[in-house]
PDB file of C-alpha atoms and ligand atoms in Angstrom:
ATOM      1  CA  UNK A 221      65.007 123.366 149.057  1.00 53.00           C
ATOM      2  CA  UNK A 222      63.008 123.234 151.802  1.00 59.00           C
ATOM      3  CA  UNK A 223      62.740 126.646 154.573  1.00 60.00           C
ATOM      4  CA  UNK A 224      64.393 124.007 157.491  1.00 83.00           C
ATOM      5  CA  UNK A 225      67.434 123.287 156.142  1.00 92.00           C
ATOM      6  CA  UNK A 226      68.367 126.254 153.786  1.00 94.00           C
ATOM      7  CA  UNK A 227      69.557 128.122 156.717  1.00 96.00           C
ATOM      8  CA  UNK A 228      72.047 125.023 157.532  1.00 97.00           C
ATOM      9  CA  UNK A 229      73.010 124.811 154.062  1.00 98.00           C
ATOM     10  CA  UNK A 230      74.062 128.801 153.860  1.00 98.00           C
ATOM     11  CA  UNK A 231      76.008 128.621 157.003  1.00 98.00           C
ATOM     12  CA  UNK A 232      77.889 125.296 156.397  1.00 98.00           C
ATOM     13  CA  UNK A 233      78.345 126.779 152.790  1.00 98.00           C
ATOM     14  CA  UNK A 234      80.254 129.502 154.295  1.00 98.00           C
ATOM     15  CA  UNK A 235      82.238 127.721 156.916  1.00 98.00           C
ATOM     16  CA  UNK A 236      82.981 125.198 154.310  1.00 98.00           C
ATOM     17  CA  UNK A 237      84.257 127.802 151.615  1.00 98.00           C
ATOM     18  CA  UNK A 238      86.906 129.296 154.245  1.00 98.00           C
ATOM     19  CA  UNK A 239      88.163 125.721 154.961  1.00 99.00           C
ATOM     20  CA  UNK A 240      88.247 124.411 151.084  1.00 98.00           C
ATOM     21  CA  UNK A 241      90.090 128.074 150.461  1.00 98.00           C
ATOM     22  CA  UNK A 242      92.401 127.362 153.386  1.00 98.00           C
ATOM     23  CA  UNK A 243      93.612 124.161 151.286  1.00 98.00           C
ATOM     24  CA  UNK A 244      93.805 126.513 148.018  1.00 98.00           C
ATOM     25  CA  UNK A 245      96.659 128.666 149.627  1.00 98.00           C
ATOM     26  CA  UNK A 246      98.092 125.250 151.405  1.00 98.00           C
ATOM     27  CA  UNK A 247      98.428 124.238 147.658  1.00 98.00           C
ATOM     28  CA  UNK A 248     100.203 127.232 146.435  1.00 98.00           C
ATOM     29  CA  UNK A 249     103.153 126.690 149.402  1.00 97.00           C
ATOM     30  CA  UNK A 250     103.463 122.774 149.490  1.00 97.00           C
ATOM     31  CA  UNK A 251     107.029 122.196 148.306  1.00 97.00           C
ATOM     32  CA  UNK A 252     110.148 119.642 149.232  1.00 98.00           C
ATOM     33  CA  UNK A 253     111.425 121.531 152.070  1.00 98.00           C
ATOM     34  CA  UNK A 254     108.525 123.195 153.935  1.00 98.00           C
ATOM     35  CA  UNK A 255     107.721 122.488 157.428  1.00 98.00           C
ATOM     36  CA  UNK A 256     104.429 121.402 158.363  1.00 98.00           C
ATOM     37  CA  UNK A 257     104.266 123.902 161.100  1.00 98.00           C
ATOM     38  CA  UNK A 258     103.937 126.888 158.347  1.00 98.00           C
ATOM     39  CA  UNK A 259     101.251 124.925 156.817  1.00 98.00           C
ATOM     40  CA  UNK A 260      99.579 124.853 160.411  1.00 98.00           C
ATOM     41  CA  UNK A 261     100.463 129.204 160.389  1.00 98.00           C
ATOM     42  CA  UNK A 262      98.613 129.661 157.165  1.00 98.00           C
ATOM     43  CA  UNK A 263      95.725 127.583 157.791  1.00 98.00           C
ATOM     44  CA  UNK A 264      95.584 129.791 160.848  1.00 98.00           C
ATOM     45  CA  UNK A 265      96.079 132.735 159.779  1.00 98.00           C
ATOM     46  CA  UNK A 266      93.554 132.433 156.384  1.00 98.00           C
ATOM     47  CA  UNK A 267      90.584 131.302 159.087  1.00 98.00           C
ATOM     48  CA  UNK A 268      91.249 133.991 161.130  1.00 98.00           C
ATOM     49  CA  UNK A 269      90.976 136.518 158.633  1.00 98.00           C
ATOM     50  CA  UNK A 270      87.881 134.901 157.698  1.00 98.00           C
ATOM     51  CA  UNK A 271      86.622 135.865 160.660  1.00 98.00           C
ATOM     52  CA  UNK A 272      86.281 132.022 161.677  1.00 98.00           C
ATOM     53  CA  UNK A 273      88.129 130.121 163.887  1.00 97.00           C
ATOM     54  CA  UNK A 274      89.498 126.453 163.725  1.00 98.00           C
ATOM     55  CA  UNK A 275      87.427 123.557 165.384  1.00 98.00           C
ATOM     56  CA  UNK A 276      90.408 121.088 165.824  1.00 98.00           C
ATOM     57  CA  UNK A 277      92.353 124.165 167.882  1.00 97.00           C
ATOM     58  CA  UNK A 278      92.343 122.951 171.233  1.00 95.00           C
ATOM     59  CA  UNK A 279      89.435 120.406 170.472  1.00 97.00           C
ATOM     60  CA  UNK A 280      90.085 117.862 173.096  1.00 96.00           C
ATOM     61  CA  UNK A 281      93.678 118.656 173.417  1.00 96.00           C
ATOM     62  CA  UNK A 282      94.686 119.066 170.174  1.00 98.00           C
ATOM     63  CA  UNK A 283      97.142 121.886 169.909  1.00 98.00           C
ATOM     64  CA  UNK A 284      97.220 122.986 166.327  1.00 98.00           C
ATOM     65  CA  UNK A 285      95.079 124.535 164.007  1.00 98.00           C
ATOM     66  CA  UNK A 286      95.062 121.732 160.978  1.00 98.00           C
ATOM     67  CA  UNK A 287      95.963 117.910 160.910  1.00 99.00           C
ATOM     68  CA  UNK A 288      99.155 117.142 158.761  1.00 99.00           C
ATOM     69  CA  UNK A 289      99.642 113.521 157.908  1.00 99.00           C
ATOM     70  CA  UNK A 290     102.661 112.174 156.008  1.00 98.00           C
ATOM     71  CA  UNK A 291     103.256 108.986 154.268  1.00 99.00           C
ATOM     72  CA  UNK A 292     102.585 106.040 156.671  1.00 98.00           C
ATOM     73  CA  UNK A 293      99.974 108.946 159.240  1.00 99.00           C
ATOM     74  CA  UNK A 294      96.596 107.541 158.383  1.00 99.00           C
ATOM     75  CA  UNK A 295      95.012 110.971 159.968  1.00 99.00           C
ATOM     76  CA  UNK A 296      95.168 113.771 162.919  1.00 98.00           C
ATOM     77  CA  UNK A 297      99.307 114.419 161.971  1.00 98.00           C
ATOM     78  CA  UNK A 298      99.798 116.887 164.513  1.00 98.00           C
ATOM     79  CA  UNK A 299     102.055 120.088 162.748  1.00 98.00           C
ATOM     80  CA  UNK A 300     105.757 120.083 163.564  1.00 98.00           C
ATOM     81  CA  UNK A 301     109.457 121.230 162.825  1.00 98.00           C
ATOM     82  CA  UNK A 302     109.037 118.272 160.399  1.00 96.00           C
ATOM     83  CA  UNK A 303     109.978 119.224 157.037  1.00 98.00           C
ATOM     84  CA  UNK A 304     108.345 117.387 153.680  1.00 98.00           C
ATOM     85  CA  UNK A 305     110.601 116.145 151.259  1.00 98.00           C
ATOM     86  CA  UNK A 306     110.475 115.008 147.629  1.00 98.00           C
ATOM     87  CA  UNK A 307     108.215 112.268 147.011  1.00 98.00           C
ATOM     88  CA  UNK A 308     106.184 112.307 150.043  1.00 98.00           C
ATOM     89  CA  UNK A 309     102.686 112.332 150.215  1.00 98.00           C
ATOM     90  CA  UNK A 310     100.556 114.725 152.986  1.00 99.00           C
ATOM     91  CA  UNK A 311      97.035 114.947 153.827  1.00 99.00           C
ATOM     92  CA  UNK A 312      96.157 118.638 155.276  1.00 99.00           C
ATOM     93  CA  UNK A 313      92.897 118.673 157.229  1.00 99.00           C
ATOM     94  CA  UNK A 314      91.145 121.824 157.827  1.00 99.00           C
ATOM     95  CA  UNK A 315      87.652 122.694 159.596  1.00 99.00           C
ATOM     96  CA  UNK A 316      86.510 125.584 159.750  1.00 98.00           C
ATOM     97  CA  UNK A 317      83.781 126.963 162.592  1.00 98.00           C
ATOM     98  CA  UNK A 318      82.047 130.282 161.410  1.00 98.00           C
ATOM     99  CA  UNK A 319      78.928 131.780 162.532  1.00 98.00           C
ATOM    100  CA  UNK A 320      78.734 128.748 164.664  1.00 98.00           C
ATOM    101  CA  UNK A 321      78.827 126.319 161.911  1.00 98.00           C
ATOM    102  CA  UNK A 322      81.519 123.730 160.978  1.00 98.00           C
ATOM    103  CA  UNK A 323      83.211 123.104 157.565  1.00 98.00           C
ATOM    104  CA  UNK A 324      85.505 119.972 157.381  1.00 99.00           C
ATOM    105  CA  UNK A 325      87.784 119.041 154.543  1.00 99.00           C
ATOM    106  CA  UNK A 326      90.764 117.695 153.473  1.00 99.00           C
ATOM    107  CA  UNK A 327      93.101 116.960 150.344  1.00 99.00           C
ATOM    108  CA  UNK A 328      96.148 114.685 150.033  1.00 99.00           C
ATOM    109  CA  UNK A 329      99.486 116.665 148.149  1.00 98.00           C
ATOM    110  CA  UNK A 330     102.031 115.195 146.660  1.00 98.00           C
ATOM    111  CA  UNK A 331     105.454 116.568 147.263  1.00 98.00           C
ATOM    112  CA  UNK A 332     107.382 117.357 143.979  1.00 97.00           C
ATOM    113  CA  UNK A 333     107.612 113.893 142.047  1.00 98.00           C
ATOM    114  CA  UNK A 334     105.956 110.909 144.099  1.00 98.00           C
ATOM    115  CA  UNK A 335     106.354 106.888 143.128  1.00 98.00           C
ATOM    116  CA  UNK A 336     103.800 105.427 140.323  1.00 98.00           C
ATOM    117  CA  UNK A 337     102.416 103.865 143.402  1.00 98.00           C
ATOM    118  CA  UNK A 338     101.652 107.065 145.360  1.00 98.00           C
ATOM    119  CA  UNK A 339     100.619 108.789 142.728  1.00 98.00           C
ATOM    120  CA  UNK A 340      98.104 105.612 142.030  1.00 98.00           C
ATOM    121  CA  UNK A 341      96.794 105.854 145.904  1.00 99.00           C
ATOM    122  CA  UNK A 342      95.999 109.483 145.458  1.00 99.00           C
ATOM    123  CA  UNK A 343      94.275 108.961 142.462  1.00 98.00           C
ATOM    124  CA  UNK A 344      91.815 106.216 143.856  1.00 99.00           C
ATOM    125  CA  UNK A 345      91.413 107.620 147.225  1.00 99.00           C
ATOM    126  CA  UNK A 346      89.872 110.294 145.650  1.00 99.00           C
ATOM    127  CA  UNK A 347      87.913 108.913 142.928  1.00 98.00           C
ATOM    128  CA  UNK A 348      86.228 106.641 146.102  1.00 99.00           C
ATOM    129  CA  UNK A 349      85.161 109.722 147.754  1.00 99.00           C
ATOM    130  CA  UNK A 350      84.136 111.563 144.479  1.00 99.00           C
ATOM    131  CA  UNK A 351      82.138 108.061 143.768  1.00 98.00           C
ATOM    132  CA  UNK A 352      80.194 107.921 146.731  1.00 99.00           C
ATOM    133  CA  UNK A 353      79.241 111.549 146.873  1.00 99.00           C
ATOM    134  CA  UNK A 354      78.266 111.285 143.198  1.00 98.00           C
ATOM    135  CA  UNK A 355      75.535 108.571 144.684  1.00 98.00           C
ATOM    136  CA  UNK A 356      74.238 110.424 147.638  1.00 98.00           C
ATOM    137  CA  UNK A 357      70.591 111.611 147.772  1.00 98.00           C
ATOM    138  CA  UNK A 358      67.410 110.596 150.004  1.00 98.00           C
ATOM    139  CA  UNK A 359      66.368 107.333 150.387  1.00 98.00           C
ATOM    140  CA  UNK A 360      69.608 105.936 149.566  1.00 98.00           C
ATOM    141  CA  UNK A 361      70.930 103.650 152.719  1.00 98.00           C
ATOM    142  CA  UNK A 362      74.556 105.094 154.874  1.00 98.00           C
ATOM    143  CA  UNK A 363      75.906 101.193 153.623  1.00 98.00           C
ATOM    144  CA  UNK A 364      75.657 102.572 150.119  1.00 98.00           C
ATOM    145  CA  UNK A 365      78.453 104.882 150.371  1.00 98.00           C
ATOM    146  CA  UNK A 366      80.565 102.737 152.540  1.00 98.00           C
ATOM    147  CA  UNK A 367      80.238 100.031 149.272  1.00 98.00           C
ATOM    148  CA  UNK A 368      80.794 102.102 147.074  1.00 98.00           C
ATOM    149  CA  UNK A 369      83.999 103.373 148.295  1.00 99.00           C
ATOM    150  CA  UNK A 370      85.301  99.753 149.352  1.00 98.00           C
ATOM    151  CA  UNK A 371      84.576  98.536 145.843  1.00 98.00           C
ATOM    152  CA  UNK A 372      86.251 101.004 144.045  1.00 98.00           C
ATOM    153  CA  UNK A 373      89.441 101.020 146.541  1.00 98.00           C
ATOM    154  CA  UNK A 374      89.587  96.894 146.643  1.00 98.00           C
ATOM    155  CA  UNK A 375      89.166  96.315 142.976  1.00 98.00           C
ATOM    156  CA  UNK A 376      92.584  98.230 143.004  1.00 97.00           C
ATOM    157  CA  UNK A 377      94.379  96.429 145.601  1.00 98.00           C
ATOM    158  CA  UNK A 378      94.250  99.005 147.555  1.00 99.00           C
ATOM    159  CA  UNK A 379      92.490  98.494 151.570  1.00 98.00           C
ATOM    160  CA  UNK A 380      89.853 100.895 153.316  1.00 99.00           C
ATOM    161  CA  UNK A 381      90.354 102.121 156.688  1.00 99.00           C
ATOM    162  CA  UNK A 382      88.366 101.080 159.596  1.00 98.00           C
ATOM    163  CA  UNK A 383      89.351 102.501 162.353  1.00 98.00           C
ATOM    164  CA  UNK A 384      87.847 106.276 161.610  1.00 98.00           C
ATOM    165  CA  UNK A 385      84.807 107.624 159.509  1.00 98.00           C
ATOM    166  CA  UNK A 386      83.154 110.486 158.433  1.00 98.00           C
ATOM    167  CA  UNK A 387      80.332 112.238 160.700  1.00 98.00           C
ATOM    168  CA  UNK A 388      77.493 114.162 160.874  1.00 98.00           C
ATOM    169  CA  UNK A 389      78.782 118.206 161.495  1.00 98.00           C
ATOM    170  CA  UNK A 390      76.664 121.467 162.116  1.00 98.00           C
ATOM    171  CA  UNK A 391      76.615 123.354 165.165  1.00 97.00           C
ATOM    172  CA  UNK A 392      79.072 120.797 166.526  1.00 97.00           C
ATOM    173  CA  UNK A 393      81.876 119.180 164.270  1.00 98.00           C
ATOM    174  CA  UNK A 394      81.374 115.626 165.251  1.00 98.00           C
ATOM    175  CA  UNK A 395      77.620 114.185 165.261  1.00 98.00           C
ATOM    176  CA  UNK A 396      75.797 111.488 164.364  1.00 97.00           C
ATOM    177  CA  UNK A 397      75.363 109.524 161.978  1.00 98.00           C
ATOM    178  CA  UNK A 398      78.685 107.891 161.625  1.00 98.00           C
ATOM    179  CA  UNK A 399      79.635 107.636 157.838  1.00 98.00           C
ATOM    180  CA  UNK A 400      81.415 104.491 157.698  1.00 98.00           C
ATOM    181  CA  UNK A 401      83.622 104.349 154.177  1.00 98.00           C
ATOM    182  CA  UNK A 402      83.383 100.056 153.398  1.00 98.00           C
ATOM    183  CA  UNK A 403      80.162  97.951 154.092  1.00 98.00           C
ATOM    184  CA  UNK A 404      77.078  96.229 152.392  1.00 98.00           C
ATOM    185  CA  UNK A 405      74.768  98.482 150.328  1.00 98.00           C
ATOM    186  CA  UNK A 406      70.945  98.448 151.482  1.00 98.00           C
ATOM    187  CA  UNK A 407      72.830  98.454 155.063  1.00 97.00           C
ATOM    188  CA  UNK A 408      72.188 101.439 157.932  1.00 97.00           C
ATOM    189  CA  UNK A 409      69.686 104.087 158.389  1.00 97.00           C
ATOM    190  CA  UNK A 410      68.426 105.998 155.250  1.00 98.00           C
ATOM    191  CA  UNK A 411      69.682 109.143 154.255  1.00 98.00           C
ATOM    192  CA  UNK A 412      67.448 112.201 154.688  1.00 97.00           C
ATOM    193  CA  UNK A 413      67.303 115.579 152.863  1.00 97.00           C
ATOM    194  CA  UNK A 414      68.959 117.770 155.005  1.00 97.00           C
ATOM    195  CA  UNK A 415      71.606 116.076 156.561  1.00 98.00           C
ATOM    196  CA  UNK A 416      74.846 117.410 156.266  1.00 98.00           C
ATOM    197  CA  UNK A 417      77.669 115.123 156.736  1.00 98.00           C
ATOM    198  CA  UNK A 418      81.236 114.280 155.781  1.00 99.00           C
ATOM    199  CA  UNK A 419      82.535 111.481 153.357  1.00 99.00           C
ATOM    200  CA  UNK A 420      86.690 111.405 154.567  1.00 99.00           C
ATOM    201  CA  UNK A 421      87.840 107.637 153.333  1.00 99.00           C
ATOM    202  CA  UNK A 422      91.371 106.696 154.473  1.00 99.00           C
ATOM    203  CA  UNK A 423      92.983 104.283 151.502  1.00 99.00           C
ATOM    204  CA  UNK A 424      96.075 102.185 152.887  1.00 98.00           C
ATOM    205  CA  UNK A 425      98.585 100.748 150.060  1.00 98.00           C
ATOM    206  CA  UNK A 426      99.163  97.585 152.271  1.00 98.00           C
ATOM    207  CA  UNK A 427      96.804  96.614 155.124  1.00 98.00           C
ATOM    208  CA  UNK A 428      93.714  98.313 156.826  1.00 98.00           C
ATOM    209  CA  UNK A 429      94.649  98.407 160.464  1.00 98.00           C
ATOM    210  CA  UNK A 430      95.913 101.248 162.549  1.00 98.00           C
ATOM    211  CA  UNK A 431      97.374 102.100 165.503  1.00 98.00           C
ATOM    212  CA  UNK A 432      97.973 105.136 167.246  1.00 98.00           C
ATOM    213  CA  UNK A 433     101.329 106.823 168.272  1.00 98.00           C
ATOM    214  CA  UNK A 434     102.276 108.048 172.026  1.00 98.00           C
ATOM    215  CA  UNK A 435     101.009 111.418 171.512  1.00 97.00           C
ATOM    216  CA  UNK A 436      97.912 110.186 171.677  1.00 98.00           C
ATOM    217  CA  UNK A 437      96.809 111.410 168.050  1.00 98.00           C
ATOM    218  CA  UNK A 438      99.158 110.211 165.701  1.00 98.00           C
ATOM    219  CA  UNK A 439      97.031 107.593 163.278  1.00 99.00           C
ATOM    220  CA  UNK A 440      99.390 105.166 160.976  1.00 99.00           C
ATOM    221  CA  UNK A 441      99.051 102.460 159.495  1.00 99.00           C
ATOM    222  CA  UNK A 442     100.379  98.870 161.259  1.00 98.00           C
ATOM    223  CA  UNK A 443     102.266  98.053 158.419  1.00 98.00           C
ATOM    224  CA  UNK A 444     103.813 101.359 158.125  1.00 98.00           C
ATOM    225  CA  UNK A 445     102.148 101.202 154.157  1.00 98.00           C
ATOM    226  CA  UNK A 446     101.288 104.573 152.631  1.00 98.00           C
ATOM    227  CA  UNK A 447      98.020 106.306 153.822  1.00 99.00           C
ATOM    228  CA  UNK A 448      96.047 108.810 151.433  1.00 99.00           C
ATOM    229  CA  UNK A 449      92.768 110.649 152.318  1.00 99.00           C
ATOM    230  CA  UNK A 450      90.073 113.218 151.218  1.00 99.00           C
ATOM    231  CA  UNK A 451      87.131 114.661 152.648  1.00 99.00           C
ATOM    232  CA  UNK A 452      84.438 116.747 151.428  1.00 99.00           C
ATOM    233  CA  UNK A 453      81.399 118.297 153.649  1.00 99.00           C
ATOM    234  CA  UNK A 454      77.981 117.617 151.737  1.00 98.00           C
ATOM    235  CA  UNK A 455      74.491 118.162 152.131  1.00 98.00           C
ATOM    236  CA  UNK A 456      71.720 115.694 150.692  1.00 98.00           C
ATOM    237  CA  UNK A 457      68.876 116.965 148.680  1.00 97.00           C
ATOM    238  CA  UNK A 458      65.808 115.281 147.394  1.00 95.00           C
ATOM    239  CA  UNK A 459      67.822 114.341 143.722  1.00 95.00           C
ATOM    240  CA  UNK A 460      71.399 114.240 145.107  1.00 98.00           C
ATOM    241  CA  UNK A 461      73.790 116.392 147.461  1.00 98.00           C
ATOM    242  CA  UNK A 462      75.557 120.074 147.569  1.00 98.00           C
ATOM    243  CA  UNK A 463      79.227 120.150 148.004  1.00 98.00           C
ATOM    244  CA  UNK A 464      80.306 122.329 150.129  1.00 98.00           C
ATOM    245  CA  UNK A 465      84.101 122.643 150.636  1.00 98.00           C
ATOM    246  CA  UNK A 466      84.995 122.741 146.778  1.00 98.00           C
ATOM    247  CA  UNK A 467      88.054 124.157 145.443  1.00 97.00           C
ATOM    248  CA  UNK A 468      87.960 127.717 144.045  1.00 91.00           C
ATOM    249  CA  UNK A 469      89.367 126.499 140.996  1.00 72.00           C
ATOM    250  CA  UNK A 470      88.133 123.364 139.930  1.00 52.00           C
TER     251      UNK A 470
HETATM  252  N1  LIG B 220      89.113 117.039 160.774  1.00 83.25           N
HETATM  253  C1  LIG B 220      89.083 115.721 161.358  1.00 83.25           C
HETATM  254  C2  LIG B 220      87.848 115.058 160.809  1.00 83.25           C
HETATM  255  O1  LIG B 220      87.773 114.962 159.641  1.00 83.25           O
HETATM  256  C3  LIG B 220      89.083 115.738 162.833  1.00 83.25           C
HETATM  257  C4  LIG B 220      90.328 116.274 163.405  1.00 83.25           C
HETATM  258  S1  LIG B 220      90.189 116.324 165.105  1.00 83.25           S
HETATM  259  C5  LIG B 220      91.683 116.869 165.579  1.00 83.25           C
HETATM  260  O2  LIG B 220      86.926 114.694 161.454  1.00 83.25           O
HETATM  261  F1  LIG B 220      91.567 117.159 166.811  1.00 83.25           F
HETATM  262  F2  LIG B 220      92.579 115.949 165.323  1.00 83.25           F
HETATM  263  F3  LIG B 220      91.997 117.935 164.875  1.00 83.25           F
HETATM  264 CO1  LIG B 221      85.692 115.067 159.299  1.00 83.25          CO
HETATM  265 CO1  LIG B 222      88.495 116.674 158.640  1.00 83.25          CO
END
């Protein structure tokens, strides 16, 4: 690994460990009846006594310290009273910022038992993300992931998000390039060793299109179909990419 980036690799490994084992206690306490508030407290709570603090705290107005989405909420669910029942499906979305670098990630749970169907979303949101990043390393194009990820999720039946993509992140959690999750491979810049970036593809059950609630965050979907997501913060080497925001256990 080259002297330039190894610095940016250690720090985003860091900031991405907290945030991955923010979601590892998240997993231990989502259950039918727990408000999405306490999942807000312990993501909190674990960051700050990782001597980090969260990036989407306050970051242009948002007031809590993780995104909770439910169901139909594409992304940025803000935390509430609202309590998850049986069968639902929620994405928890964490970044950490420590040292002064960012770690982003996210993992849909299921709620106790969840429909074939849900369960079959999950699945293939996340084997779209774990697809792409299995592809990344130099010299491949940005359109590669994007087709890889709208292959997989099509050839299910399933429909790929528009509307919001993944990022560059560092020193500041949104950045260029934008990491768009459906397009034409051999499309967009080339992908350098070095970059750090996120792959976060939002997988509708009905139709791609979005629209945001009143509160000015709220994603869902139009057609109030079910939304799953994951996101992972890599880093691209010369023969593929480091994941940074892995489980503990995995
Ligand atoms: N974590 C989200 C992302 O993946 C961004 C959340 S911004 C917030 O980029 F303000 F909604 F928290
Ligand atoms: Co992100
Ligand atoms: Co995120």
């Amino acid at each position: 690994m080259s002297k330039n980036y190894k610095e940016a690799f250690s720090k985003t490994r860091l900031a991405g460990s907290i945030a991955a084992g923010a979601l590892d206690e998240v997993a231990k306490i989502v259950k039918p009846g727990i408000r999405t508030k306490e999942i807000d407290k312990l993501c909190y709570e674990f960051i700050n006594d990782h001597k980090a603090f969260s990036a989407p705290l306050f970051y242009r107005g948002f007031p809590k310290s993780c995104c909770t989405s439910t169901n139909h909420v594409v992304c940025h669910g803000i935390p509430s009273e609202k309590e998850l029942k049986e069968g639902d499906i929620v994405n928890v979305d964490v970044t950490a910022v420590k040292d002064g670098w960012h770690g982003d990630t996210s993992r849909t749970f299921e709620i106790g038992e969840v429909s074939i169907k849900a369960k079959k979303l999950v699945k293939v949101t996340y084997e779209a993300m774990m697809k792409a990043i299995n592809i990344v390393k130099e010299d491949i194009h940005l359109g590669d992931i994007g087709a890889t990820i709208q292959k997989h999720v099509e050839a299910e039946g399933f429909s790929v998000v528009q509307d919001f993509c993944g990022h560059g992140i560092g020193e500041v959690f949104h950045k260029e390039p934008n990491v768009l999750h459906y397009g034409q491979s051999g499309s967009g810049e080339k992908v350098k060793a070095g970059m750090i970036f996120t792959i976060e593809p939002m997988i509708n059950l009905g139709k791609y299109e979005t629209k945001t609630l009143n509160d000015g965050w709220t994603a869902v979907t139009k057609d109030k179909s079910l939304s799953a997501q994951f996101e992972h913060t890599i880093g691209v080497t010369s023969n593929g990419c480091e994941i940074f925001t892995l489980p503990k256990k995995n």
